[in-house]
Amino acid sequence: MLSLLPPSRSLSLVFLLPALHEGVHRSFHTNPTSHEEFVEGSSSKPLVSHFCIHPAPTPAPAPGSFQHNLASGNYQQQWTSWQELQKWLCDEQAAKAIELCLVNTNTKSSLYTAGTGGEKEYVKAHPEWNRKHGPKQTACKCNLVVKEYPGTFTILGKYCDTHDHLLGDTNLPYTQIPKETREYIAGLLRLWVAPDHILKLLHGGVYEDDGPLENDLDNTDNTGVTTRAEFIELCDIQSIQKDIEAETVRLHPDDGESSMLWVKQL
């Protein structure tokens, strides 16, 4: 009679065979050792063989799964939430004066590369022109791969901290101007503050007759580390000024003529 056993249980098969040699009884036991034992006996006794199929071992984690990536050792960074990840990211950028930019986002996966690395999509229209400042692209290999997984709040990160350029204050001029600094400059420009005056405010040299206008942006943080604001140049402020002017709608002194010109362009 055959009985169906659950897949998790072992299967035992019993075969009754005649003795191959007179006076020999061979038995294969189902114990974990599975050693053979030779027992002297009568030739009339059949040969009993027990074959035991033990439970299959735990299957290996699927490639790309949480357990697989954790056991691989490649994802050495762990965070319990996105807030903790963002805090670590800010601390890492501030400590080394680098910039990690989000360049690609897939399902449950994000890729950050150094501001001086990655592929450059912009193609120069006039490559023969000389620039006052050279490009900041250096093909830096620094990157951070962040992955989320279903069923857990733990976030794993694979961080390659390899740079082909100097770190610290030397690298600050090649990073982007922080958003809060750009908003501070734009606010002063909308108050009709001269760009050269804003530059002195950022660099700490203010006029004696500034009055109520104060520098609300410090060049150093609480730990005394130099920030990006100290390396801002006049051309950076003028670039922000052009962006503000582009938002302004300019009409012809004769509004009727201006409307006719606009209709012709439709």
Short mmCIF file of C-alpha atoms in Angstrom, two decimals, residues 87-249:
data_model
loop_
_atom_site.label_atom_id
_atom_site.label_comp_id
_atom_site.label_asym_id
_atom_site.label_seq_id
_atom_site.Cartn_x
_atom_site.Cartn_y
_atom_site.Cartn_z
CA LYS A 87 20.78 62.00 7.57
CA TRP A 88 23.69 59.67 6.79
CA LEU A 89 23.85 61.08 3.26
CA CYS A 90 24.04 64.68 4.52
CA ASP A 91 26.70 63.81 7.10
CA GLU A 92 28.80 61.96 4.51
CA GLN A 93 28.66 64.86 2.04
CA ALA A 94 29.49 67.44 4.71
CA ALA A 95 32.36 65.43 6.20
CA LYS A 96 34.13 64.90 2.86
CA ALA A 97 32.87 67.99 0.98
CA ILE A 98 31.46 65.84 -1.80
CA GLU A 99 28.17 65.77 -3.65
CA LEU A 100 26.12 62.61 -4.21
CA CYS A 101 23.41 63.17 -6.82
CA LEU A 102 20.42 60.93 -7.48
CA VAL A 103 20.77 59.95 -11.14
CA ASN A 104 18.58 56.88 -11.51
CA THR A 105 15.56 55.44 -9.71
CA ASN A 106 14.06 52.04 -10.42
CA THR A 107 11.51 50.00 -8.49
CA LYS A 108 12.81 49.80 -4.92
CA SER A 109 16.30 50.84 -6.07
CA SER A 110 18.11 54.20 -6.28
CA LEU A 111 21.53 55.12 -7.65
CA TYR A 112 23.61 58.07 -6.42
CA THR A 113 26.83 59.14 -8.12
CA ALA A 114 29.43 61.75 -7.27
CA GLY A 115 28.87 65.21 -8.70
CA THR A 116 32.14 64.87 -10.62
CA GLY A 117 31.28 61.40 -11.92
CA GLY A 118 28.69 59.77 -14.11
CA GLU A 119 28.04 60.37 -17.79
CA LYS A 120 27.86 63.90 -19.14
CA GLU A 121 24.83 64.40 -21.41
CA TYR A 122 25.64 67.99 -22.43
CA VAL A 123 27.44 68.37 -25.76
CA LYS A 124 29.39 71.60 -26.27
CA ALA A 125 28.25 73.69 -29.20
CA HIS A 126 31.67 75.38 -29.38
CA PRO A 127 34.28 73.07 -27.86
CA GLU A 128 37.06 75.35 -29.12
CA TRP A 129 36.07 78.12 -26.70
CA ASN A 130 38.21 78.45 -23.60
CA ARG A 131 36.42 78.43 -20.26
CA LYS A 132 37.52 80.34 -17.20
CA HIS A 133 36.91 77.26 -15.08
CA GLY A 134 37.51 73.77 -16.34
CA PRO A 135 34.77 71.13 -16.27
CA LYS A 136 34.18 69.36 -13.00
CA GLN A 137 33.67 65.96 -14.65
CA THR A 138 36.50 63.59 -13.67
CA ALA A 139 34.78 60.19 -14.13
CA CYS A 140 34.79 59.69 -10.37
CA LYS A 141 33.88 56.10 -9.45
CA CYS A 142 32.18 56.98 -6.17
CA ASN A 143 28.58 55.76 -6.14
CA LEU A 144 25.89 54.56 -3.77
CA VAL A 145 23.26 51.92 -4.60
CA VAL A 146 20.27 51.92 -2.24
CA LYS A 147 17.70 49.10 -2.23
CA GLU A 148 14.38 48.53 -0.49
CA TYR A 149 12.81 45.10 -0.01
CA PRO A 150 9.25 43.86 0.58
CA GLY A 151 8.42 42.62 4.04
CA THR A 152 11.10 44.64 5.84
CA PHE A 153 11.81 48.28 6.66
CA THR A 154 15.57 47.76 6.52
CA ILE A 155 17.31 49.53 3.62
CA LEU A 156 20.58 48.14 2.28
CA GLY A 157 23.26 50.22 0.60
CA LYS A 158 26.31 49.35 -1.50
CA TYR A 159 28.75 52.25 -1.17
CA CYS A 160 31.88 52.63 -3.29
CA ASP A 161 33.94 55.33 -1.59
CA THR A 162 36.63 55.63 -4.27
CA HIS A 163 37.49 59.12 -5.54
CA ASP A 164 39.90 60.30 -8.22
CA HIS A 165 40.08 63.87 -6.90
CA LEU A 166 40.94 65.71 -3.71
CA LEU A 167 38.37 65.95 -0.94
CA GLY A 168 37.61 68.70 1.53
CA ASP A 169 37.71 72.43 0.79
CA THR A 170 39.55 71.81 -2.49
CA ASN A 171 36.50 70.02 -3.87
CA LEU A 172 33.87 72.49 -2.60
CA PRO A 173 34.03 74.86 -5.63
CA TYR A 174 33.07 71.92 -7.86
CA THR A 175 29.87 71.12 -5.97
CA GLN A 176 26.46 72.66 -6.56
CA ILE A 177 25.32 75.72 -4.64
CA PRO A 178 22.89 74.50 -1.94
CA LYS A 179 19.21 75.22 -2.45
CA GLU A 180 18.92 77.37 0.69
CA THR A 181 21.88 79.50 -0.48
CA ARG A 182 20.34 80.05 -3.91
CA GLU A 183 17.03 81.05 -2.30
CA TYR A 184 18.87 83.49 -0.03
CA ILE A 185 20.62 85.10 -3.02
CA ALA A 186 17.40 85.22 -5.05
CA GLY A 187 15.59 86.91 -2.16
CA LEU A 188 18.20 89.67 -1.99
CA LEU A 189 18.14 90.14 -5.77
CA ARG A 190 14.36 90.58 -5.69
CA LEU A 191 14.96 93.33 -3.11
CA TRP A 192 17.18 95.05 -5.70
CA VAL A 193 20.37 94.42 -3.76
CA ALA A 194 23.41 94.77 -6.03
CA PRO A 195 25.17 91.48 -6.92
CA ASP A 196 28.56 92.76 -5.73
CA HIS A 197 27.00 93.68 -2.37
CA ILE A 198 25.53 90.18 -2.07
CA LEU A 199 28.95 88.72 -2.81
CA LYS A 200 30.46 90.68 0.08
CA LEU A 201 27.66 89.52 2.36
CA LEU A 202 28.39 85.92 1.47
CA HIS A 203 32.12 86.33 1.99
CA GLY A 204 31.70 88.10 5.31
CA GLY A 205 32.74 91.62 4.20
CA VAL A 206 29.71 93.89 4.69
CA TYR A 207 29.44 97.62 4.16
CA GLU A 208 29.50 99.95 7.15
CA ASP A 209 26.13 101.49 6.22
CA ASP A 210 24.22 98.25 5.69
CA GLY A 211 21.55 99.29 8.17
CA PRO A 212 18.92 96.62 8.78
CA LEU A 213 20.28 94.33 6.06
CA GLU A 214 22.14 91.48 7.71
CA ASN A 215 23.88 88.37 6.52
CA ASP A 216 21.57 85.52 7.48
CA LEU A 217 23.78 82.89 5.88
CA ASP A 218 26.89 81.71 7.71
CA ASN A 219 29.97 80.66 5.78
CA THR A 220 30.79 78.03 8.38
CA ASP A 221 28.59 75.51 10.12
CA ASN A 222 28.48 74.84 13.85
CA THR A 223 31.64 72.73 13.67
CA GLY A 224 33.66 75.44 11.93
CA VAL A 225 33.81 73.60 8.59
CA THR A 226 33.89 75.84 5.52
CA THR A 227 30.74 75.68 3.39
CA ARG A 228 30.02 76.21 -0.29
CA ALA A 229 28.96 79.85 0.24
CA GLU A 230 32.57 80.97 0.70
CA PHE A 231 33.43 79.89 -2.86
CA ILE A 232 30.53 81.63 -4.59
CA GLU A 233 31.67 84.04 -7.31
CA LEU A 234 30.03 87.06 -8.90
CA CYS A 235 29.16 85.06 -12.03
CA ASP A 236 27.14 82.64 -9.87
CA ILE A 237 25.04 85.51 -8.51
CA GLN A 238 24.59 86.98 -11.99
CA SER A 239 23.41 83.59 -13.26
CA ILE A 240 20.70 83.52 -10.58
CA GLN A 241 19.80 87.10 -11.53
CA LYS A 242 19.29 86.05 -15.16
CA ASP A 243 16.97 83.27 -14.06
CA ILE A 244 14.86 85.80 -12.15
CA GLU A 245 14.76 88.17 -15.12
CA ALA A 246 13.61 85.32 -17.35
CA GLU A 247 10.53 84.94 -15.13
CA THR A 248 9.49 88.56 -15.78
CA VAL A 249 7.07 89.20 -18.65
#
